[in-house]
Coordinates of C-alpha atoms and ligand atoms in Angstrom, one line a residue:
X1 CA 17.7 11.9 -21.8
X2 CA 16.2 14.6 -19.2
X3 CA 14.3 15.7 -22.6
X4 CA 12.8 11.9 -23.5
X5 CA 11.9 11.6 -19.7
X6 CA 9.8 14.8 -19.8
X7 CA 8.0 13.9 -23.3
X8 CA 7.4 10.7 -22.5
X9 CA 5.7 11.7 -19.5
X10 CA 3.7 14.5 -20.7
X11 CA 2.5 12.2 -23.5
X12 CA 2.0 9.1 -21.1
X13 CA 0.9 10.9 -18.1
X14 CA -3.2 9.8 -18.6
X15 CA -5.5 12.8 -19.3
X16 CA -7.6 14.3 -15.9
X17 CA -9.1 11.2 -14.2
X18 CA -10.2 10.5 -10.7
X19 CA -6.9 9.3 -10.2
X20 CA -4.8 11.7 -8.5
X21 CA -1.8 13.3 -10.2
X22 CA 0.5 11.6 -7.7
X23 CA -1.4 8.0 -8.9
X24 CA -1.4 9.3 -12.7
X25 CA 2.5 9.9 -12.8
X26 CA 3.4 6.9 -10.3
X27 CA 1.6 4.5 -13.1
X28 CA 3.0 6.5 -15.9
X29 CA 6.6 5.9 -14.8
X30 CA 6.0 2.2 -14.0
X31 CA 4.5 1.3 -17.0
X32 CA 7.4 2.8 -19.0
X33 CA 10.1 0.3 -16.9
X34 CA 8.0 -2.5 -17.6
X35 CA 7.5 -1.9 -20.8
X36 CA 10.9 -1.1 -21.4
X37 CA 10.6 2.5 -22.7
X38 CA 13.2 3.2 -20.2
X39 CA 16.0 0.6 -19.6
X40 CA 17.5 -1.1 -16.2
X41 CA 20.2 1.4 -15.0
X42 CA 18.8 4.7 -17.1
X43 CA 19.1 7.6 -14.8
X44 CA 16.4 9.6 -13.1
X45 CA 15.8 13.3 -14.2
X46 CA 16.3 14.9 -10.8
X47 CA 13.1 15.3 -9.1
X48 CA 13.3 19.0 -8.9
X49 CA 13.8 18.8 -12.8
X50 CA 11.1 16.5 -13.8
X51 CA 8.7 18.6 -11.7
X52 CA 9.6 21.8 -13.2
X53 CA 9.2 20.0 -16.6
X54 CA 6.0 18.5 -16.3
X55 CA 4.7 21.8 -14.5
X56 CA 4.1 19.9 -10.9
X57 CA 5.6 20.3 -7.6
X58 CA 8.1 18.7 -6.8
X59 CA 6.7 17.2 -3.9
X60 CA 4.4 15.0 -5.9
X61 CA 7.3 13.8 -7.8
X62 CA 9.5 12.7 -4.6
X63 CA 6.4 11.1 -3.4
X64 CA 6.5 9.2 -6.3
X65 CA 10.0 8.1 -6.8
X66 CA 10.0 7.0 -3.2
X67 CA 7.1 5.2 -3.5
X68 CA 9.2 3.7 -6.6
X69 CA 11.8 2.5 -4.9
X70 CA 9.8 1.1 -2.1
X71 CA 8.7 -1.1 -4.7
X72 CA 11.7 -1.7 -6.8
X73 CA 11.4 0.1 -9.7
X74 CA 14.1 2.3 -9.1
X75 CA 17.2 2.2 -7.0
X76 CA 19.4 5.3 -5.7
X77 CA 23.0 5.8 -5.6
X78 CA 24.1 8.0 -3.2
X79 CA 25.2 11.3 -4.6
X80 CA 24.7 9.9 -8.0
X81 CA 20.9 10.3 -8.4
X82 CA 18.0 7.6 -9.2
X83 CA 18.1 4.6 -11.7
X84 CA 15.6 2.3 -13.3
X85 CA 16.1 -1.0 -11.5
X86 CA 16.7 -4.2 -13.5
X87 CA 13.2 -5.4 -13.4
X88 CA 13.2 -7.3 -16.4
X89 CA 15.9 -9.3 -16.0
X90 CA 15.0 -10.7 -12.4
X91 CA 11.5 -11.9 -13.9
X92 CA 13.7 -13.4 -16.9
X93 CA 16.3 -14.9 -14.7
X94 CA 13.8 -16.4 -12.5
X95 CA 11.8 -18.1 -15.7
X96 CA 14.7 -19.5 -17.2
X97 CA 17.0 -21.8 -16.3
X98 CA 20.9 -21.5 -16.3
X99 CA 21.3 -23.6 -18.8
X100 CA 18.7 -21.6 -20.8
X101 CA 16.0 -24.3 -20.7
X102 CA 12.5 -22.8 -19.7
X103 CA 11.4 -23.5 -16.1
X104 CA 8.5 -25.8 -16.0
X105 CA 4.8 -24.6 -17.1
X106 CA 2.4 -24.7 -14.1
X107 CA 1.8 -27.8 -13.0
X108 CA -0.7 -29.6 -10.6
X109 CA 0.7 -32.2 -8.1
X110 CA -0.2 -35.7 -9.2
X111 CA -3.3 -35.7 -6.1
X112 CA -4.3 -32.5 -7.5
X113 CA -4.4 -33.7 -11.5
X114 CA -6.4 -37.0 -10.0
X115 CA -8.6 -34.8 -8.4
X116 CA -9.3 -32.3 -11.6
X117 CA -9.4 -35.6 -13.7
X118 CA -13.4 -35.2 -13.4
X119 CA -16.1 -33.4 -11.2
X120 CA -18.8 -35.1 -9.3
X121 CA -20.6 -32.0 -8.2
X122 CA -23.9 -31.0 -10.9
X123 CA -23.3 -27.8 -12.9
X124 CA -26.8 -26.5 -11.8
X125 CA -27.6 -26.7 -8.0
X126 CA -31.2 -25.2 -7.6
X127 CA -34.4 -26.2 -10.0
X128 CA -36.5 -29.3 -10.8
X129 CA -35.5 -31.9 -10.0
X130 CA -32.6 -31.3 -8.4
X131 CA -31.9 -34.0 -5.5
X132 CA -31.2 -32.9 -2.2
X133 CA -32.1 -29.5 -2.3
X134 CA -34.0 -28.2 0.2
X135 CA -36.7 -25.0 -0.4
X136 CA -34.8 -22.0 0.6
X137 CA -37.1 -19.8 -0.5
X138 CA -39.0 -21.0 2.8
X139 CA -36.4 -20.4 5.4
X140 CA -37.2 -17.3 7.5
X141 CA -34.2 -15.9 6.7
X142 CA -34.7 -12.2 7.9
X143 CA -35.3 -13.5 11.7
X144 CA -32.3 -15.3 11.5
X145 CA -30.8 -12.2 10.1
X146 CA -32.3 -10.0 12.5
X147 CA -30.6 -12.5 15.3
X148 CA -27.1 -12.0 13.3
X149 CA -27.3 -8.5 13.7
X150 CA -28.4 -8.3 17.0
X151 CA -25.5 -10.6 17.8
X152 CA -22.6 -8.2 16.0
X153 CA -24.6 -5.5 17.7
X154 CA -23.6 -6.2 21.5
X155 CA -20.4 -8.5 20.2
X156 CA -17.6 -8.8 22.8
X157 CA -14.5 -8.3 21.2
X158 CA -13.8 -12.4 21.6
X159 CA -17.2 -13.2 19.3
X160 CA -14.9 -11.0 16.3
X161 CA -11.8 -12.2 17.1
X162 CA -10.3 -15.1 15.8
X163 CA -12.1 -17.6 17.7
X164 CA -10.9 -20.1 20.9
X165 CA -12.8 -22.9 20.5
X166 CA -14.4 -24.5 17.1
X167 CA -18.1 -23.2 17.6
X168 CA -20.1 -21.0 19.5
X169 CA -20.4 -21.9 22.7
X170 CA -24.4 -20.4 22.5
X171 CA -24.9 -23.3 19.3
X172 CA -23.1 -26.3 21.1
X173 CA -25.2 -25.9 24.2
X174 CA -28.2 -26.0 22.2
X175 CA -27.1 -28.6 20.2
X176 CA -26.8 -30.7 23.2
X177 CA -30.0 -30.4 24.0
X178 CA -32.0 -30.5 20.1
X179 CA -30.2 -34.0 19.7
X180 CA -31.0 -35.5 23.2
X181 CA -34.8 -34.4 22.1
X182 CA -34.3 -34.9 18.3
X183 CA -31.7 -37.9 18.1
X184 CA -32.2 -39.6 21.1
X185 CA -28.2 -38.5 21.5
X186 CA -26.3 -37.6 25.2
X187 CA -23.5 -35.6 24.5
X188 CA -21.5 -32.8 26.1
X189 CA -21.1 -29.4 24.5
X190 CA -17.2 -30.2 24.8
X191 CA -17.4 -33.0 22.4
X192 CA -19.2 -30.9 19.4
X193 CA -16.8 -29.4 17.0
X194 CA -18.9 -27.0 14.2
X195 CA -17.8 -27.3 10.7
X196 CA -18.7 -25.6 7.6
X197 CA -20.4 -28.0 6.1
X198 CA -20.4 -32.0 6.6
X199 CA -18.1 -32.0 4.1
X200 CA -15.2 -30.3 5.9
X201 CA -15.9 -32.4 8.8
X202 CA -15.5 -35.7 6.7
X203 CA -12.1 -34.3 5.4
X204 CA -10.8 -33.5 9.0
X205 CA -12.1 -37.0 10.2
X206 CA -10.3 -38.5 7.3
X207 CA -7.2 -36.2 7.7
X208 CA -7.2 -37.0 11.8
X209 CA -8.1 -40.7 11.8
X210 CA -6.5 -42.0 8.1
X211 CA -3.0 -42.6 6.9
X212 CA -2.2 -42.8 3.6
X213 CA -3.0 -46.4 2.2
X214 CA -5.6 -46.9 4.8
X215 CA -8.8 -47.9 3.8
X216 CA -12.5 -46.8 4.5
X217 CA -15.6 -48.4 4.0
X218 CA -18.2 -46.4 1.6
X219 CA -21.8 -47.5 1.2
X220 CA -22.2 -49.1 -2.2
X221 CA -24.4 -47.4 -3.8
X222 CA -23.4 -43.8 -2.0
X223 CA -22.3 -40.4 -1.4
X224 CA -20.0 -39.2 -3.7
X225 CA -19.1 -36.4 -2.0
X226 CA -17.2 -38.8 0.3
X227 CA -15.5 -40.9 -2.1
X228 CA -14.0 -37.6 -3.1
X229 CA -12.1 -36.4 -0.1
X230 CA -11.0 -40.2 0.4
X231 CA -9.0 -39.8 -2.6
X232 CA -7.9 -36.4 -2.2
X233 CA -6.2 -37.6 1.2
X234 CA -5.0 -40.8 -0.8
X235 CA -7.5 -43.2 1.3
X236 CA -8.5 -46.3 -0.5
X237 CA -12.5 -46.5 -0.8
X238 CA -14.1 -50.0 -0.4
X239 CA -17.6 -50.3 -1.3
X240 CA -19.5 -52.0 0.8
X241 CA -23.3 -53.4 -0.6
X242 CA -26.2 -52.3 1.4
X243 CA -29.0 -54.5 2.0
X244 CA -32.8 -53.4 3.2
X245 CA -31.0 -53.8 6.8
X246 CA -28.0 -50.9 5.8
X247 CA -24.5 -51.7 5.2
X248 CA -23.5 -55.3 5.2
X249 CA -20.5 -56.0 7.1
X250 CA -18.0 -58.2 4.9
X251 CA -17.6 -61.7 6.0
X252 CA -13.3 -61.0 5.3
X253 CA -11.8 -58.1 5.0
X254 CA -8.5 -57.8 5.3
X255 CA -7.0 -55.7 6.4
X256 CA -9.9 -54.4 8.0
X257 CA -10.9 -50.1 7.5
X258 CA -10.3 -48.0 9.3
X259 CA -13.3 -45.8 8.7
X260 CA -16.7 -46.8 8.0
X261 CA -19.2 -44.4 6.3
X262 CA -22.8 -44.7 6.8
X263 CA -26.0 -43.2 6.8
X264 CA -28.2 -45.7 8.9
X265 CA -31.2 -43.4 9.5
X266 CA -32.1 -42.9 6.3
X267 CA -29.1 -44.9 3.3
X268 CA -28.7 -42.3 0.5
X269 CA -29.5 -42.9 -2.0
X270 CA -32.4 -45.6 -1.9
X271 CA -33.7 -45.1 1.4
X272 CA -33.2 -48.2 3.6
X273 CA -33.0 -47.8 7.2
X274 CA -30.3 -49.9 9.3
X275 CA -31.9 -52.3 11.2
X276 CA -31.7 -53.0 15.4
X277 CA -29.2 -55.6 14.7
X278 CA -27.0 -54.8 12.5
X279 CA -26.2 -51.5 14.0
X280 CA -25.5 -54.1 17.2
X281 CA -23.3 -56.1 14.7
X282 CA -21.6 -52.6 13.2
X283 CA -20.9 -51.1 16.4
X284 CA -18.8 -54.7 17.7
X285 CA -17.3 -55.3 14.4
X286 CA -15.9 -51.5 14.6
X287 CA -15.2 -52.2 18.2
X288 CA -13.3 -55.1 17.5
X289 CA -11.5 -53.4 14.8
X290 CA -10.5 -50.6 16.4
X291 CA -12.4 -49.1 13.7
X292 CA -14.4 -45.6 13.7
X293 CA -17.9 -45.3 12.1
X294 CA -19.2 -42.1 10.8
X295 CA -22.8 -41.6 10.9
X296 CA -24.1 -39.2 8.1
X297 CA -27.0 -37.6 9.3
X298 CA -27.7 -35.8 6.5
X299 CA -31.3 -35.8 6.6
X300 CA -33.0 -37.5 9.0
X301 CA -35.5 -34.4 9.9
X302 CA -37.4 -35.3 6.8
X303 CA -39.4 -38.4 7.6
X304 CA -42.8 -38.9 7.2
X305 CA -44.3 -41.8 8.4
X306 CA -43.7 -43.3 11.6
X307 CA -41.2 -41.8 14.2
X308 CA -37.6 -40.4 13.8
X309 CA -35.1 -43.3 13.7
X310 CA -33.0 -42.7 16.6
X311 CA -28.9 -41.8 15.5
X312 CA -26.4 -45.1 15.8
X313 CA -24.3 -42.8 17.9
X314 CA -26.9 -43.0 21.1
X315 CA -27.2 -46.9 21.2
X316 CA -24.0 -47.8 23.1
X317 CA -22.2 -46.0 25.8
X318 CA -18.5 -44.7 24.3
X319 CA -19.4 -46.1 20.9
X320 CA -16.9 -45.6 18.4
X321 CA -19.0 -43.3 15.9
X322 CA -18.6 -39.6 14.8
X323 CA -22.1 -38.6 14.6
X324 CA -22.1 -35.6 11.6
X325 CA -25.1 -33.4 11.2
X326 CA -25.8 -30.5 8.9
X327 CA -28.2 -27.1 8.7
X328 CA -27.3 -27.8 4.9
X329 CA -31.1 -29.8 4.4
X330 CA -33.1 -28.3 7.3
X331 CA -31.8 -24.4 6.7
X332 CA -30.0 -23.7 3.0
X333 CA -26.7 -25.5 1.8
X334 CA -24.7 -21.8 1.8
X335 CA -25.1 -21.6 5.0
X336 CA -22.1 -24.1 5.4
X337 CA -22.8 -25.0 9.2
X338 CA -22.5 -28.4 9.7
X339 CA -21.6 -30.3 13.6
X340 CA -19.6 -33.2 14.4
X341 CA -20.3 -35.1 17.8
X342 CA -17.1 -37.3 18.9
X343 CA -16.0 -39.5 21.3
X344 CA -14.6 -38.0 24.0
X345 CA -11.1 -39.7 23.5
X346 CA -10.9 -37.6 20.3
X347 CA -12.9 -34.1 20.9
X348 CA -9.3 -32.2 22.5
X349 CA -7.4 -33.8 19.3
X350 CA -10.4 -32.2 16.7
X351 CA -10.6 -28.7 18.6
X352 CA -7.2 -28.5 18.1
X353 CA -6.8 -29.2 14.6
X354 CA -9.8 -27.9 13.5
X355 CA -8.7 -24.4 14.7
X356 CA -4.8 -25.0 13.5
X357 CA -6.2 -25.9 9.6
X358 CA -9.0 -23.9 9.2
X359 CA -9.3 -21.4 12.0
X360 CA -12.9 -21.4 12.6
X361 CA -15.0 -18.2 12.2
X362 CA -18.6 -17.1 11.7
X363 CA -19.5 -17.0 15.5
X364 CA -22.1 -14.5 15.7
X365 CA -23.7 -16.7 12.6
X366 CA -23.0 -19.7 14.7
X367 CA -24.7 -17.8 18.0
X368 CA -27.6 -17.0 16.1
X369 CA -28.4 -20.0 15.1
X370 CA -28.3 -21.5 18.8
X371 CA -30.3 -19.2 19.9
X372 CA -32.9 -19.8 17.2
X373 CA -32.7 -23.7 18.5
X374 CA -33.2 -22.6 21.7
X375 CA -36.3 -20.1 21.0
X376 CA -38.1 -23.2 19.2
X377 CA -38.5 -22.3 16.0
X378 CA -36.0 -24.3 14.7
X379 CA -38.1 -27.2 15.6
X380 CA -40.9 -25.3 14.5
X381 CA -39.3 -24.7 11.0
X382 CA -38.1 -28.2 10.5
X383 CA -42.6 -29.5 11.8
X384 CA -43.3 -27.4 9.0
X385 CA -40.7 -28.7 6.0
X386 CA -41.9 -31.9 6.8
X387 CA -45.3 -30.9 5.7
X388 CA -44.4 -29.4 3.1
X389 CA -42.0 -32.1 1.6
X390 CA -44.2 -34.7 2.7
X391 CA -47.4 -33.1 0.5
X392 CA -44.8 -32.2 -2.5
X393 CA -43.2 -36.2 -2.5
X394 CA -47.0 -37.4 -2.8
X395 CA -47.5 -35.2 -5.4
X396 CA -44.4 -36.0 -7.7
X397 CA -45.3 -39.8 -6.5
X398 CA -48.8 -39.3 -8.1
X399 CA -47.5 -37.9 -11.2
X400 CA -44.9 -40.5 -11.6
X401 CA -47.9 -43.4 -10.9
X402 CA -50.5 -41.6 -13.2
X403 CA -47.7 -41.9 -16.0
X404 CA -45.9 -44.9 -15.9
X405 CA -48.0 -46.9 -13.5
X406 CA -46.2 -48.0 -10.0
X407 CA -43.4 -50.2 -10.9
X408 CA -40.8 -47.5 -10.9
X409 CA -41.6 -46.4 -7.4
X410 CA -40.1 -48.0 -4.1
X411 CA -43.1 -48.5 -2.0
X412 CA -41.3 -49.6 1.1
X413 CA -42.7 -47.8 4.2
X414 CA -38.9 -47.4 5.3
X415 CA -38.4 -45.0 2.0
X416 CA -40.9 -42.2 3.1
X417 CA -38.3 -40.1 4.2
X418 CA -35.9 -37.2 2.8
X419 CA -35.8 -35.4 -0.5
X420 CA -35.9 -37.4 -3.4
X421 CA -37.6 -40.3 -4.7
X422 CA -35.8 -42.9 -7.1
X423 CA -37.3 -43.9 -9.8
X424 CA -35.6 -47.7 -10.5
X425 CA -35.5 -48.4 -14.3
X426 CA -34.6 -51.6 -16.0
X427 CA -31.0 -52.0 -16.3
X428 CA -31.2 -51.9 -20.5
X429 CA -31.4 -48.3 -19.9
X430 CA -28.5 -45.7 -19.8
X431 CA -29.8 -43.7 -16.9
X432 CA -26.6 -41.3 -17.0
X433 CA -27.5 -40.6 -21.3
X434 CA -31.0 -40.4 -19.4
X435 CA -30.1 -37.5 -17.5
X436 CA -27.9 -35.8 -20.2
X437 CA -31.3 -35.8 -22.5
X438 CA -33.9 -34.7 -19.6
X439 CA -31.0 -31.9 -18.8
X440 CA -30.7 -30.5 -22.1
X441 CA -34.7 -29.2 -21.5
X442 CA -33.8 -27.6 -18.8
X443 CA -34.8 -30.4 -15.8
X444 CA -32.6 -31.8 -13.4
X445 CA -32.0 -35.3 -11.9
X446 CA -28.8 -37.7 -11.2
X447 CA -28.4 -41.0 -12.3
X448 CA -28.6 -43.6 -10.0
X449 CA -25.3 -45.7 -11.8
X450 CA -23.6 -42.3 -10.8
X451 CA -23.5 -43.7 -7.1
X452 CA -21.6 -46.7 -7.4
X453 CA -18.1 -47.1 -7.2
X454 CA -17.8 -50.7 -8.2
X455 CA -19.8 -52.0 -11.8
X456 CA -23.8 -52.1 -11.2
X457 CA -26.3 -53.1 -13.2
X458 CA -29.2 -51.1 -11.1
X459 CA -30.2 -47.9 -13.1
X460 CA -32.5 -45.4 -12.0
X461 CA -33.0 -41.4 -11.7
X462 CA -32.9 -39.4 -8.7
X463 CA -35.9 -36.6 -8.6
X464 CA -35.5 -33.9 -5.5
X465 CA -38.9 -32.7 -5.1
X466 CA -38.0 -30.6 -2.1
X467 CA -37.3 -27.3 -3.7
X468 CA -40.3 -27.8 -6.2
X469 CA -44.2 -26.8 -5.6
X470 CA -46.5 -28.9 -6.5
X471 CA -47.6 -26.4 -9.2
X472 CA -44.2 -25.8 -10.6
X473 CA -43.0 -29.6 -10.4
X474 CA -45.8 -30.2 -13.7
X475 CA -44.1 -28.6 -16.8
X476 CA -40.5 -30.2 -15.6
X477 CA -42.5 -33.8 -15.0
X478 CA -44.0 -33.6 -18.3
X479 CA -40.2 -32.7 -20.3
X480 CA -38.9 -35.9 -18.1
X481 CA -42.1 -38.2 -18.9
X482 CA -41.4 -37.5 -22.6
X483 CA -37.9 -38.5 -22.7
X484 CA -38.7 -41.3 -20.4
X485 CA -41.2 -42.9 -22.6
X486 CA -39.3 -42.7 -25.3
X487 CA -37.0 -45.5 -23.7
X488 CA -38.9 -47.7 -22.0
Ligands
LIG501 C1 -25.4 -38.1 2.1 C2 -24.8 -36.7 2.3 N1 -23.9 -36.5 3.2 C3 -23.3 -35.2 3.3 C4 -23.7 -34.2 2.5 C5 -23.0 -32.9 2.6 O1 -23.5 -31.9 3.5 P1 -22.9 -30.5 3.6 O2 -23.7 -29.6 2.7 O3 -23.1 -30.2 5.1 O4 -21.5 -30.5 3.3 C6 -24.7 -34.4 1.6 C7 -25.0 -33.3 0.7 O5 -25.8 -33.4 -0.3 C8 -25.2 -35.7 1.4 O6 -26.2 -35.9 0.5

């Protein structure tokens, strides 16, 4: 046996490598108890032995064996010597039953299996004409960088360690202040929770303020993304139509949500803004309800003509809205910074949990960023998108109109906002077959059906000009004019 042990090794032990000789012979011995070249309960050589055998010192080999039986490979017996540990059969015991029927394969739970059943979320996320990208080539990136470093640079251990409250104090200050300017918002730096992304927000909201069972009002047509972690967290969605006033309240519903979604700056996808009085009417139906609203502000930076529509959240004193912003539009989606602004009844309950679930983190990211709101050129940045978007969504408008005429275009004033246009077809026309065709040649839209929960018979493409020149959105318009012609 001593013998077998010492050509086995010589023969196994890998040629010269990086690996150290300790490493070499550790994986050499392993590898033969897994693979059963030596048995559960063979003996050892002794140590002095194999080291004499194999030409090494002996302190390599006791390294080894104790780092062996550290790990289970080997066990010893007291004045007996070392023995390969039954490896095998725990791994076979544990995979089979007692009755010998096979454990069960690797399963999701049935929330998870819903979940899988289908993705929502596009293959490609950056090109022409993908919606709701922003340009971030156009980002100054390295300033922001440069703050990030500076930040790590004079860090206090309490920006490194895990953090105390969910968000840089530096970016919740200036929050406070960019919305009272931007949104027309009061809040206090205590009721701002940062999240990475508005889509971990939702989920804690739902989480927080949903039972299972409950239900939640979702614009019909809308987000996706929301209708998602609804039914992750087993929350029934309830589409509600929007009119060109925003969501229509439901003459009966019973029982009544207990969430409502909405995005009354700017409704995605088609663009309405909610009207004076029915955010009155939303704000004392949810009252009356004892039901919360979530305002989406997804992308309410991005409007260009007339004046920013002031948030929902600002109209009433103690109004029962969340207010969610994001960087995601005005910076780059991977930045994954996103805000939440809550009533004060709920802020302690969402510091909490937030830090419990997820922990937080990112702070000298976070405390960049506030300090690049409070130098101005976040404003600065977001005065200059809207430039840019504004000139690239009259481009791609003229393109469409010199093609197809301007039927297909919304020409509501309330619609010159945000980054996409929609171009409405007639309702013979599979928009989602639409996109699969336009995709295959390398161009990018989403199919307006795609947004409704319920049946609709409105079709239509989304087109994101944001993250497209004018110069590079031609060759993609011209692939998507062909196949568009060809059914209409
Ligand atoms: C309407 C709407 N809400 C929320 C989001 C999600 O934002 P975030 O990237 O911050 O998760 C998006 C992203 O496209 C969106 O379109």
């Amino acid at each position: 046996m001593y013998e077998l042990w010492i050509d086995l090794l010589q023969l196994t032990l890998p040629e010269r490598t990086e690996r150290c000789l300790n490493e070499r012979l550790y994986g050499a011995i392993r590898d033969a108890i897994l693979n059963r070249t030596f048995n559960a309960g063979a003996r050892l050589p002794a140590s002095r032995e194999l080291a004499a055998g194999l030409g090494i010192s002996r302190n390599t080999v006791t390294r080894v064996f104790d780092q062996l039986m550290i790990e289970g490979f080997v066990e010893t017996q007291i004045g007996s010597g070392t023995y390969v540990a039954d490896v095998q059969g725990s791994v076979e015991k544990s995979a089979t039953s007692v009755n010998g029927i096979s454990a069960a394969p690797l399963r999701l739970s049935e929330r998870g299996a819903a979940l899988a059943s289908h993705s929502s979320a596009a293959v490609k996320q950056w090109g022409a004409f993908m919606p709701g990208v922003p340009d971030v080539r156009l980002f100054p990136h390295a300033r922001l960088q440069k703050r990030v470093a500076r930040v790590l640079h004079a860090a206090s251990p309490g920006v490194l360690s895990y953090p105390e409250q969910a968000g840089s104090p530096v970016l919740c200050e200036a929050l406070v202040k960019h919305l009272r300017v931007a949104r027309g918002l009061q809040c206090d730096p205590s009721q701002i929770v940062i999240v990475e992304g508005a889509h971990q927000g939702i989920d804690l909201i739902i989480r927080l303020l949903a039972d299972v069972g409950d239900s939640a009002w979702l614009e019909e047509p809308g987000y996706w993304g929301i209708r998602r972690l609804l039914e992750i967290n087993g929350v029934q969605a309830h589409p509600v139509p929007v009119d060109d006033e925003g969501i229509t309240i439901p003459k009966q519903s019973t029982p009544p949500p207990r969430l409502i979604f909405t995005t009354p700056s700017h409704h995605y996808p088609l663009g309405a803004v909610m009207s004076i009085q029915r955010r009155r009417q939303l704000l004392a139906y949810a009252r009356q309800h004892q039901a919360i609203i979530i305002e989406d502000d997804y992308d309410s930076e991005f409007r260009y003509t007339g004046s920013p529509v002031p948030a929902l959240s600002g109209l009433e004193a103690d109004a029962p809205v969340i207010y969610v912003g994001t960087f995601s539009k005005t910076i780059c989606p991977n930045l994954r910074v996103a805000y939440m602004v809550l009533p004060q009844a709920l802020s302690d309950y969402f510091q909490r949990a937030y830090l419990d679930v997820y922990r937080g983190g990112h702070t000298a990211t976070q405390q960049a960023l506030g300090e690049f709101i409070e130098s101005g050129e976040y404003a600065q940045h977001i005065r200059r998108m809207r430039g840019v978007y504004g000139r690239r969504r009259d481009a791609l408008s003229a393109l469409v109109e010199a093609r197809f005429g301007s039927q297909l275009l919304s020409k509501e004033a309330s619609d010159s906002a945000g980054l996409h246009l929609t171009l409405r077809l007639p309702p013979s026309i599979d928009d989602a077959d639409l996109a699969r065709a336009v995709a295959q040649q390398g161009v990018l839209t989403r199919p307006l059906s795609r947004y409704y929960l319920g049946q609709s018979l409105s079709r239509g493409l989304l087109l994101g000009y944001a993250c497209v020149s004018e110069d590079e959105m031609i060759q993609p318009f011209d692939v998507l004019a062909e196949c568009l012609a060809k059914v209409l």
